[in-house]
mmCIF file with all atom_site columns, C-alpha atoms in Angstrom:
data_model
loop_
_atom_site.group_PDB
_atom_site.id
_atom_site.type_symbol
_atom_site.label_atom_id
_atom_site.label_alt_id
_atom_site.label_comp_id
_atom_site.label_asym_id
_atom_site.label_entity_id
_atom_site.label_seq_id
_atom_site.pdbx_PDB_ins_code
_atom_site.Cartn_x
_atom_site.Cartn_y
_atom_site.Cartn_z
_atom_site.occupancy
_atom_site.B_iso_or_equiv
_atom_site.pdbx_formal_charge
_atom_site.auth_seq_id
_atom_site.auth_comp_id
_atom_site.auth_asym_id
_atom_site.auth_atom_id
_atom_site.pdbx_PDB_model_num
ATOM 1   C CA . UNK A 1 1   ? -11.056 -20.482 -19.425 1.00 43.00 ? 1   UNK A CA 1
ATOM 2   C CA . UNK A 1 2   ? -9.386  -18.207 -22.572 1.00 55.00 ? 2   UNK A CA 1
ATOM 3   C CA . UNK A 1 3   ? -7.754  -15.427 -22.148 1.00 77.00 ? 3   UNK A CA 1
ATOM 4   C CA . UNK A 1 4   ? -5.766  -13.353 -19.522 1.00 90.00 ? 4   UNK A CA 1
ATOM 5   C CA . UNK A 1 5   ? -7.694  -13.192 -16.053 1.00 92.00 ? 5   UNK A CA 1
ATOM 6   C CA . UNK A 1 6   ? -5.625  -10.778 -12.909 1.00 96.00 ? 6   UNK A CA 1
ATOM 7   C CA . UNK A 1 7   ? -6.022  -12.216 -9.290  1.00 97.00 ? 7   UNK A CA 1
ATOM 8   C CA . UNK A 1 8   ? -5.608  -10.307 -6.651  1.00 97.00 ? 8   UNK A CA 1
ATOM 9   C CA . UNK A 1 9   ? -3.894  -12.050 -3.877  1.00 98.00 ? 9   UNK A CA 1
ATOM 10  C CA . UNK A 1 10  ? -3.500  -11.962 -0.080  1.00 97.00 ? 10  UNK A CA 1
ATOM 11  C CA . UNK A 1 11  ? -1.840  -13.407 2.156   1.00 98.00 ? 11  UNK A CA 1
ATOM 12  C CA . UNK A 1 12  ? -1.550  -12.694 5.783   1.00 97.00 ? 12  UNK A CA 1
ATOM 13  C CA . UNK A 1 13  ? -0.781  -14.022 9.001   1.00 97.00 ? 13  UNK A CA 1
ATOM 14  C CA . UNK A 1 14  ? 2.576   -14.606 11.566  1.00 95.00 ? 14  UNK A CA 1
ATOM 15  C CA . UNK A 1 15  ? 5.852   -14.512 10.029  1.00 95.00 ? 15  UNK A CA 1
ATOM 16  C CA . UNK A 1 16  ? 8.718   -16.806 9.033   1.00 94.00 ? 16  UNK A CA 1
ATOM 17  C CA . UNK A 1 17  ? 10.835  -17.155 6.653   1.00 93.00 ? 17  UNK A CA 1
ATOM 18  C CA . UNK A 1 18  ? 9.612   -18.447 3.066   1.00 94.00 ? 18  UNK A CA 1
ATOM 19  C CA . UNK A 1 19  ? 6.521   -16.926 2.902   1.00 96.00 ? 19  UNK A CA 1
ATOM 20  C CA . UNK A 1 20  ? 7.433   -14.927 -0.119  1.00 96.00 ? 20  UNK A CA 1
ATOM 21  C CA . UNK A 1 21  ? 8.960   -18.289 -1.696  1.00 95.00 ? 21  UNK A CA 1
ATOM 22  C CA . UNK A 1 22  ? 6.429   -20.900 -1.353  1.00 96.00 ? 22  UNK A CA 1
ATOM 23  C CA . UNK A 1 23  ? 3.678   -18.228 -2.519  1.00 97.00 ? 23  UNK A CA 1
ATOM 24  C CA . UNK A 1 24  ? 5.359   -17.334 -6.015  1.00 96.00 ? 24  UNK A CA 1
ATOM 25  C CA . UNK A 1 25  ? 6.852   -20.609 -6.564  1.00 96.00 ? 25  UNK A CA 1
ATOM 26  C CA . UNK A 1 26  ? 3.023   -21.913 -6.566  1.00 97.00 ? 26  UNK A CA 1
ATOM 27  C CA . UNK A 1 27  ? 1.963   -19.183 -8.572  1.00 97.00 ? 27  UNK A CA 1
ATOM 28  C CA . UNK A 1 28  ? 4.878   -19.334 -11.117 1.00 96.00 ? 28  UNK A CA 1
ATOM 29  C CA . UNK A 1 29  ? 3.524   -23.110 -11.281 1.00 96.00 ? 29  UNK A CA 1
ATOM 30  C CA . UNK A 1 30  ? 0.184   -21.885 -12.556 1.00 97.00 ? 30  UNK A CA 1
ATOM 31  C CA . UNK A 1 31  ? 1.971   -19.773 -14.945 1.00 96.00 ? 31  UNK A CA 1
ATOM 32  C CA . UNK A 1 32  ? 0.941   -16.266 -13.405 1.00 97.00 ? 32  UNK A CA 1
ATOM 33  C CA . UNK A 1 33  ? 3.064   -13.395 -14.021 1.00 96.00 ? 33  UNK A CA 1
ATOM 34  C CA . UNK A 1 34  ? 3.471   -11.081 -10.875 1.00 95.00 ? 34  UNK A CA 1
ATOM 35  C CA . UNK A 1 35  ? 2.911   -7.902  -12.257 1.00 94.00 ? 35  UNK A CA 1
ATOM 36  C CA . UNK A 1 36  ? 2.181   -5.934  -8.583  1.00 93.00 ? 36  UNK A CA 1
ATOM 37  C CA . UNK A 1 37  ? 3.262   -6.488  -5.500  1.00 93.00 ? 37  UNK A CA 1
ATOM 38  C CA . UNK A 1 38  ? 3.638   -5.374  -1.941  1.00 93.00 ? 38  UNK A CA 1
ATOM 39  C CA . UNK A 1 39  ? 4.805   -7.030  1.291   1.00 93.00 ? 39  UNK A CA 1
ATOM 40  C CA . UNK A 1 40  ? 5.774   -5.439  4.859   1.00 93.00 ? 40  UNK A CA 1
ATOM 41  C CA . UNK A 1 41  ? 5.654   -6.977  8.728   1.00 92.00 ? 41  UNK A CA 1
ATOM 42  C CA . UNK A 1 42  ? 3.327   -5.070  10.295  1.00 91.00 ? 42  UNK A CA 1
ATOM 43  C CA . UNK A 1 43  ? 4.544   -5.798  14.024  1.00 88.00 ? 43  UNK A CA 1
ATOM 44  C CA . UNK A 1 44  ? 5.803   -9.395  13.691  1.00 87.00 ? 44  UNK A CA 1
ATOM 45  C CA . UNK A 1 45  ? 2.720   -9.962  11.640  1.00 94.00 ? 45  UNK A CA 1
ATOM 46  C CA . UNK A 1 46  ? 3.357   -11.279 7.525   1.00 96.00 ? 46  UNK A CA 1
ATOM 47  C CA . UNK A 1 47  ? 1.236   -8.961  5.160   1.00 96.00 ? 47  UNK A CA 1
ATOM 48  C CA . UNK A 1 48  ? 1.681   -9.335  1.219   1.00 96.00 ? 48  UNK A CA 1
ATOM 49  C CA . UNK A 1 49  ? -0.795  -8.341  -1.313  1.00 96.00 ? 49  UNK A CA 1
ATOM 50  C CA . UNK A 1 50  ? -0.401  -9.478  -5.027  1.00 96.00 ? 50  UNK A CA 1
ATOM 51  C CA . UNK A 1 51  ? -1.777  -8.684  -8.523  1.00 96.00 ? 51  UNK A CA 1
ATOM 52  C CA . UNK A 1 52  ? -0.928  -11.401 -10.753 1.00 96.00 ? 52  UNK A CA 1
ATOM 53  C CA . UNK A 1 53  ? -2.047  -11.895 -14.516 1.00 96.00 ? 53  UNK A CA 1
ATOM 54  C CA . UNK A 1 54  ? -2.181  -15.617 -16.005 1.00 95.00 ? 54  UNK A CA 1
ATOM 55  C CA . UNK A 1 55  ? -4.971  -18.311 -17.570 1.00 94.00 ? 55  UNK A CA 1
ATOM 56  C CA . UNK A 1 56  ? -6.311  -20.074 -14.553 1.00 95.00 ? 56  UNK A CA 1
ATOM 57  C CA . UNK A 1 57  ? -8.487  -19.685 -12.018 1.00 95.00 ? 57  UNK A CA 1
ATOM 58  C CA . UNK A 1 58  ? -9.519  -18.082 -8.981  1.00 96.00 ? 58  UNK A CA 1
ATOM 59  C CA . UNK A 1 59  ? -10.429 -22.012 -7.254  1.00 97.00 ? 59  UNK A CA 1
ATOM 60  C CA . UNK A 1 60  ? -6.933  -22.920 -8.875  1.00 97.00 ? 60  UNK A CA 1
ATOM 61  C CA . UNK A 1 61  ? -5.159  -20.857 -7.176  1.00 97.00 ? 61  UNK A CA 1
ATOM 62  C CA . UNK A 1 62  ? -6.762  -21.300 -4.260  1.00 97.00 ? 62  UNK A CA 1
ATOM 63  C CA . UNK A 1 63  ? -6.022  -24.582 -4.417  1.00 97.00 ? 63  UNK A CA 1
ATOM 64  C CA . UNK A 1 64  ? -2.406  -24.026 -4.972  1.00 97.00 ? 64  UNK A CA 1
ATOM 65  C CA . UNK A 1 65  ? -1.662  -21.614 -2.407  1.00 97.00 ? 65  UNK A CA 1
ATOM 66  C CA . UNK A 1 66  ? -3.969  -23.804 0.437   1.00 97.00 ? 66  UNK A CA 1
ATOM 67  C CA . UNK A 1 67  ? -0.630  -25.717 1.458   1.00 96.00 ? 67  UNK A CA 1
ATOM 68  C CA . UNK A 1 68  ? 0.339   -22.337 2.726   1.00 95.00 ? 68  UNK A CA 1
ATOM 69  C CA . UNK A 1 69  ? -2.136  -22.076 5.701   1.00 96.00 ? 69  UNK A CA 1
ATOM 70  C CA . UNK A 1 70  ? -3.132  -25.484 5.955   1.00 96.00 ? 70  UNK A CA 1
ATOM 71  C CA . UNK A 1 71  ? -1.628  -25.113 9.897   1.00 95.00 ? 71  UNK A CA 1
ATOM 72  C CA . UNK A 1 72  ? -3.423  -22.203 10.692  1.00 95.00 ? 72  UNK A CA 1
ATOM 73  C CA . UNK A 1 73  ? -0.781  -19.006 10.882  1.00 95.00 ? 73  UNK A CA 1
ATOM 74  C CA . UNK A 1 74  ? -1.647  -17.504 7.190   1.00 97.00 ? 74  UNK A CA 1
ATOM 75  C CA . UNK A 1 75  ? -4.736  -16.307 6.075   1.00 97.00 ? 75  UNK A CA 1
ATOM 76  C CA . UNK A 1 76  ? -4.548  -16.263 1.854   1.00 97.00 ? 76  UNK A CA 1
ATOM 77  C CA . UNK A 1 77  ? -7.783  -15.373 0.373   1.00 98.00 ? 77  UNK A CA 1
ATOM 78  C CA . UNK A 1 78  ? -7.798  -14.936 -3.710  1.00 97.00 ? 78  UNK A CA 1
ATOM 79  C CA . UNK A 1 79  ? -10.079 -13.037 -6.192  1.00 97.00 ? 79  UNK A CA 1
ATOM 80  C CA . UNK A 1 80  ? -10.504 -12.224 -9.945  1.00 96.00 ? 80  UNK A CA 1
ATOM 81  C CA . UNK A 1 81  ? -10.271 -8.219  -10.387 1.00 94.00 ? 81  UNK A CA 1
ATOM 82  C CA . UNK A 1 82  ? -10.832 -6.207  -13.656 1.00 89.00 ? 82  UNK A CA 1
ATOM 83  C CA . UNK A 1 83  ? -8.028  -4.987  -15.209 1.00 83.00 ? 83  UNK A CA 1
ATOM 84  C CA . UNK A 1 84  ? -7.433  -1.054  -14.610 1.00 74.00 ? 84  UNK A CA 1
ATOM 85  C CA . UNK A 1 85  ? -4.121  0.693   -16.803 1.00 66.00 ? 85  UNK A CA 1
ATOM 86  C CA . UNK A 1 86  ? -4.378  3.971   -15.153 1.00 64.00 ? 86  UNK A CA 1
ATOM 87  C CA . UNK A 1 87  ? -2.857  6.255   -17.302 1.00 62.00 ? 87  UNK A CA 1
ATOM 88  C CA . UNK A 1 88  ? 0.079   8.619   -16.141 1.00 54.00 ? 88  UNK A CA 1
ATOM 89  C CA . UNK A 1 89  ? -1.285  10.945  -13.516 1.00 54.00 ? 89  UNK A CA 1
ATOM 90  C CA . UNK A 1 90  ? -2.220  14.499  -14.817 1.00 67.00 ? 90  UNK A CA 1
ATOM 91  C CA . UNK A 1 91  ? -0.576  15.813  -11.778 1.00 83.00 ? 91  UNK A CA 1
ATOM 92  C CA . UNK A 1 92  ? 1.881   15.755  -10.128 1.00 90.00 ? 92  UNK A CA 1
ATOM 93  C CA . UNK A 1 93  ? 3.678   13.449  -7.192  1.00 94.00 ? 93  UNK A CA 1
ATOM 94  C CA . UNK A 1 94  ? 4.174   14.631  -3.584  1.00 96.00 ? 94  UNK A CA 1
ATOM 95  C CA . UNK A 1 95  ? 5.799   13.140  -0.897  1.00 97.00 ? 95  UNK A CA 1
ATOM 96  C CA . UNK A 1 96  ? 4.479   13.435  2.628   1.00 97.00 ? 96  UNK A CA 1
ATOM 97  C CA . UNK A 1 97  ? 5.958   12.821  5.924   1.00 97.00 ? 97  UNK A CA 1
ATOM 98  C CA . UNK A 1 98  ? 3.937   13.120  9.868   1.00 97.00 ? 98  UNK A CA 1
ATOM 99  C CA . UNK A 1 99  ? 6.599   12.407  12.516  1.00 96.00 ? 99  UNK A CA 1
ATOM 100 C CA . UNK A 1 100 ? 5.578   12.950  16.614  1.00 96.00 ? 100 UNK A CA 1
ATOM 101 C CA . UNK A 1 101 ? 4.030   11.946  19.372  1.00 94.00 ? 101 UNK A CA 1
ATOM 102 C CA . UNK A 1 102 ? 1.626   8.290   18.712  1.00 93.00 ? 102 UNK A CA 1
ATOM 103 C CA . UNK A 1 103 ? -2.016  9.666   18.843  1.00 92.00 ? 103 UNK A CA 1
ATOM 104 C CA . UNK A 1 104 ? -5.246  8.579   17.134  1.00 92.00 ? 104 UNK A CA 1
ATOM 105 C CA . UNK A 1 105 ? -6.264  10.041  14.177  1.00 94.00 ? 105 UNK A CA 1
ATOM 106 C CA . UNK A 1 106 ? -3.032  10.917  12.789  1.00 96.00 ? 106 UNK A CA 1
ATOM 107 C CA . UNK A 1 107 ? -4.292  9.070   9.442   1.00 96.00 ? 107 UNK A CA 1
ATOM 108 C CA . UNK A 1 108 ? -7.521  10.078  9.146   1.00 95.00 ? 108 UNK A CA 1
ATOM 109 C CA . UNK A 1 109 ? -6.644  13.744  9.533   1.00 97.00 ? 109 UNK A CA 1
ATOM 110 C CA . UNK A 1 110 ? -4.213  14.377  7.059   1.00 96.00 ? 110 UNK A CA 1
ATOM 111 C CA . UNK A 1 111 ? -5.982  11.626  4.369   1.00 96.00 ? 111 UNK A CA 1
ATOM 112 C CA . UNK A 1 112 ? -9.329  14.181  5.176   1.00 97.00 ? 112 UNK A CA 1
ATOM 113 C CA . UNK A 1 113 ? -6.515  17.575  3.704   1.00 97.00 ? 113 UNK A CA 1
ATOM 114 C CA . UNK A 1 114 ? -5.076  15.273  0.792   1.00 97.00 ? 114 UNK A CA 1
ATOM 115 C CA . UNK A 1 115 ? -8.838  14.074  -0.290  1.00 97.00 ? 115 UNK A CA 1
ATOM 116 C CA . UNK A 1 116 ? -9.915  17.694  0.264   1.00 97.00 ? 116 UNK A CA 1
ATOM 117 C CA . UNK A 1 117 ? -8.116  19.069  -2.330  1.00 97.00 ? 117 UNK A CA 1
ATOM 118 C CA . UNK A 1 118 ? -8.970  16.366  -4.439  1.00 96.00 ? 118 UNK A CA 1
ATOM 119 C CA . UNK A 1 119 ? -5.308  14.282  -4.100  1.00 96.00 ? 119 UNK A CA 1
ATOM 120 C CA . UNK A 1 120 ? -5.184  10.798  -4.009  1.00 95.00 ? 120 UNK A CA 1
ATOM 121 C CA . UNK A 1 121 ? -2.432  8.512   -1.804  1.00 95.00 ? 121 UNK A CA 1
ATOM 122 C CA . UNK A 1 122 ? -0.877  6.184   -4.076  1.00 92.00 ? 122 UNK A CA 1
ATOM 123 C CA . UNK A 1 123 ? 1.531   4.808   -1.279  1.00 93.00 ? 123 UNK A CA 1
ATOM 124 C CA . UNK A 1 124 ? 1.476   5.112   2.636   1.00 93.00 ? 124 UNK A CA 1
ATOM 125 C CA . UNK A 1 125 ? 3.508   3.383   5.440   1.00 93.00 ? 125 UNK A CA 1
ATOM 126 C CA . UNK A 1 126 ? 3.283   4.315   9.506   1.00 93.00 ? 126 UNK A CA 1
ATOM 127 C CA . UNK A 1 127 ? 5.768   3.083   11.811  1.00 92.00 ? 127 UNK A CA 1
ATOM 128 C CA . UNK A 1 128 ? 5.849   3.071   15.568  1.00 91.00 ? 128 UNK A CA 1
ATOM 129 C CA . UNK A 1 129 ? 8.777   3.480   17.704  1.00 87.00 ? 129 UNK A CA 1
ATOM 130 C CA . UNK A 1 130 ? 8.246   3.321   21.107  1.00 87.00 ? 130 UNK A CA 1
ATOM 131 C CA . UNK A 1 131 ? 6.126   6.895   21.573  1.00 88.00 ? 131 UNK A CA 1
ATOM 132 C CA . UNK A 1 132 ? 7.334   8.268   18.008  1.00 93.00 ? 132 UNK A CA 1
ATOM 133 C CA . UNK A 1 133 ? 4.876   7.851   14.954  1.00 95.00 ? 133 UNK A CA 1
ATOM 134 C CA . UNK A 1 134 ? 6.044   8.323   11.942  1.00 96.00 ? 134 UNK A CA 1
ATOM 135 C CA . UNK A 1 135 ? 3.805   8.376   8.584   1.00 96.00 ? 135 UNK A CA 1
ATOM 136 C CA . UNK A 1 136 ? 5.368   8.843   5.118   1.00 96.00 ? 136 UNK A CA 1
ATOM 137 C CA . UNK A 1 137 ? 2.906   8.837   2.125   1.00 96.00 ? 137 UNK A CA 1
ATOM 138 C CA . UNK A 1 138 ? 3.115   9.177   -1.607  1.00 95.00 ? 138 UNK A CA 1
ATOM 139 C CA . UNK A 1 139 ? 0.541   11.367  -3.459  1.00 96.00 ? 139 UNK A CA 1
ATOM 140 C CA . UNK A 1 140 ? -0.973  12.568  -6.692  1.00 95.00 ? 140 UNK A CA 1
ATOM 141 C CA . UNK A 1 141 ? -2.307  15.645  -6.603  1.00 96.00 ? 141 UNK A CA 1
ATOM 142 C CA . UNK A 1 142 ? -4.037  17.603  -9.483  1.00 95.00 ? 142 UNK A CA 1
ATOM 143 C CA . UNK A 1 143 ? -2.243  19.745  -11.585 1.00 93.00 ? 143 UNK A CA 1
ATOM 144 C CA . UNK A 1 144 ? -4.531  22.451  -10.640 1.00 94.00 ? 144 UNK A CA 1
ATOM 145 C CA . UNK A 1 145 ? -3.433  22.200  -6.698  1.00 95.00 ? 145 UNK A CA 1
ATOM 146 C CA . UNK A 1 146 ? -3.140  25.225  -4.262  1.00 96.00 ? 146 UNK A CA 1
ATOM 147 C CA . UNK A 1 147 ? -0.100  23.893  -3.218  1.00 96.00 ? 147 UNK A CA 1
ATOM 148 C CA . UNK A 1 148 ? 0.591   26.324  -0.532  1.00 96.00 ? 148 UNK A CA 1
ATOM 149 C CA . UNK A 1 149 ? -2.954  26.078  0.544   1.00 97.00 ? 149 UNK A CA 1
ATOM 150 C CA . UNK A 1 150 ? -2.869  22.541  1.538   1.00 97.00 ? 150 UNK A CA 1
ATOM 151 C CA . UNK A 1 151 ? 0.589   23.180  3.179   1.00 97.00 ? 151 UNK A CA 1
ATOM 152 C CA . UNK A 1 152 ? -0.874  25.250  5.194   1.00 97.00 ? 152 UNK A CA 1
ATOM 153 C CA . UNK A 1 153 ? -3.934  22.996  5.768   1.00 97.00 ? 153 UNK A CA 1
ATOM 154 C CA . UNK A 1 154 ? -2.017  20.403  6.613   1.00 97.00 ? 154 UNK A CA 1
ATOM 155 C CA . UNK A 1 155 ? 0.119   22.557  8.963   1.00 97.00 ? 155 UNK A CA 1
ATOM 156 C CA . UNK A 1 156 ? -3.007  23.511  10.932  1.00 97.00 ? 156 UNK A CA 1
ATOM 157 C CA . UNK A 1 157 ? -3.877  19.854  11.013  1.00 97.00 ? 157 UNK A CA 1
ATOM 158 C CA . UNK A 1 158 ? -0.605  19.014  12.521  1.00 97.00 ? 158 UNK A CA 1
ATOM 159 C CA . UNK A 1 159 ? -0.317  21.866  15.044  1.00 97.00 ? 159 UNK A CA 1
ATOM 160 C CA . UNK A 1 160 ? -3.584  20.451  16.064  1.00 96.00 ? 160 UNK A CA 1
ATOM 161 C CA . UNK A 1 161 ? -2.169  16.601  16.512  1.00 96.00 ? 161 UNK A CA 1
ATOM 162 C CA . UNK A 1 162 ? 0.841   18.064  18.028  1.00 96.00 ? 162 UNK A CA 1
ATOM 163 C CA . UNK A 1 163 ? 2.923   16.456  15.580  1.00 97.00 ? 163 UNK A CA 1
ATOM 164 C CA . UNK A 1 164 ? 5.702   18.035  12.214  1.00 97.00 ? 164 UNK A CA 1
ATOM 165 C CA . UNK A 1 165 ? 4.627   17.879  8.388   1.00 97.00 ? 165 UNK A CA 1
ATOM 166 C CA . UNK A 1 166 ? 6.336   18.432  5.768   1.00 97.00 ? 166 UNK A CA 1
ATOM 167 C CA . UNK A 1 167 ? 4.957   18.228  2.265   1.00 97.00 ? 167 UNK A CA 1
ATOM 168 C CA . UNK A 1 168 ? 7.825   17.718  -0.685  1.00 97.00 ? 168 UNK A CA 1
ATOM 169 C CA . UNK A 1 169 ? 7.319   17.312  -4.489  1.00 95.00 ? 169 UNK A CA 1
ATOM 170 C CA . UNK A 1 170 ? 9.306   13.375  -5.438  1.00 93.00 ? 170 UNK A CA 1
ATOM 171 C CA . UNK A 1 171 ? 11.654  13.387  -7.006  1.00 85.00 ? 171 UNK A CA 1
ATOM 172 C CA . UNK A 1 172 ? 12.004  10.335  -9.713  1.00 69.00 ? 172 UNK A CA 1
ATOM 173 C CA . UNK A 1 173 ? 14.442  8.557   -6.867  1.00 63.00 ? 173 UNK A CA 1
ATOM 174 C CA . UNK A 1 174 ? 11.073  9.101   -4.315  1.00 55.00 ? 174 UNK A CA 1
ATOM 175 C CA . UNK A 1 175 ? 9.027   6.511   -6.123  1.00 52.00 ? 175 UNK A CA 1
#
């Protein structure tokens, strides 16, 4: 194999401590360069998704990173993806925030306003405390934006799921 191939990377399953380590240390091996990443516990549960860039293999690394749920607790699955450079948005970045009462469809009703006005979510993490859901999301939106418009959408949305909204442009910090 020539040339520069990107991987994307999962891996998945009950936590403990060294997940993060074993995984790059095998990868690092291979001489892969991590150029994306993104890990969180999703209720006790180990979830880390990788984009790394080297000359190797997609069997090769699967190979490498087996050890790591050879007893059953981590799922890692690994595949070759094309290489996308999006360029800087032509918009501009948003940062929204659902906090209230746990009820389905919290997601899919404010992702529906976002993609409505043609935004995209770049970034989005939901927590659950005990009866309190809270949803905080990163967005692009175009330029061209009725701003005010999908505030208010998104206020009707949230009157309707009995939960608060609030809709603020990031600032550099944000991201």
């Amino acid at each position: 194999m020539s040339g520069v191939t990107l991987h994307a990377i999962t891996v998945l399953g009950h936590d403990r401590p060294g997940i993060i380590a074993e995984t790059t240390e095998q990868l690092a091996a291979l001489g892969l360069n991590l150029e994306d990443s993104s890990m969180t516990l999703l209720r006790g549960h180990f979830a880390m998704t990788l984009i790394c860039a080297g000359d190797t293999t997609v069997a090769a690394v699967e190979q490498a990173l087996a050890p790591l749920a050879a007893d059953g607790t981590l799922t890692v699955t690994v595949r070759e993806v094309p290489e996308e450079r999006p360029g800087r948005p032509a918009g501009s970045a948003w940062v929204l925030t659902v906090h209230g009462g746990d009820r389905a469809g919290i997601v899919s009703t404010v992702a529906h306003e976002i993609a409505a006005v043609g935004g995209n979510i770049t970034d989005l993490t939901t927590r659950l405390a005990g009866d309190l859901y809270l949803l905080v999301a990163e967005l692009d939106l175009p330029a061209d934006t009725d701003v005010s418009g999908l505030e208010d959408a998104l206020r009707d949305a949230a009157q309707r799921l009995g939960v608060g909204v609030t809709l603020r442009e990031a600032e550099a910090d944000d991201l």
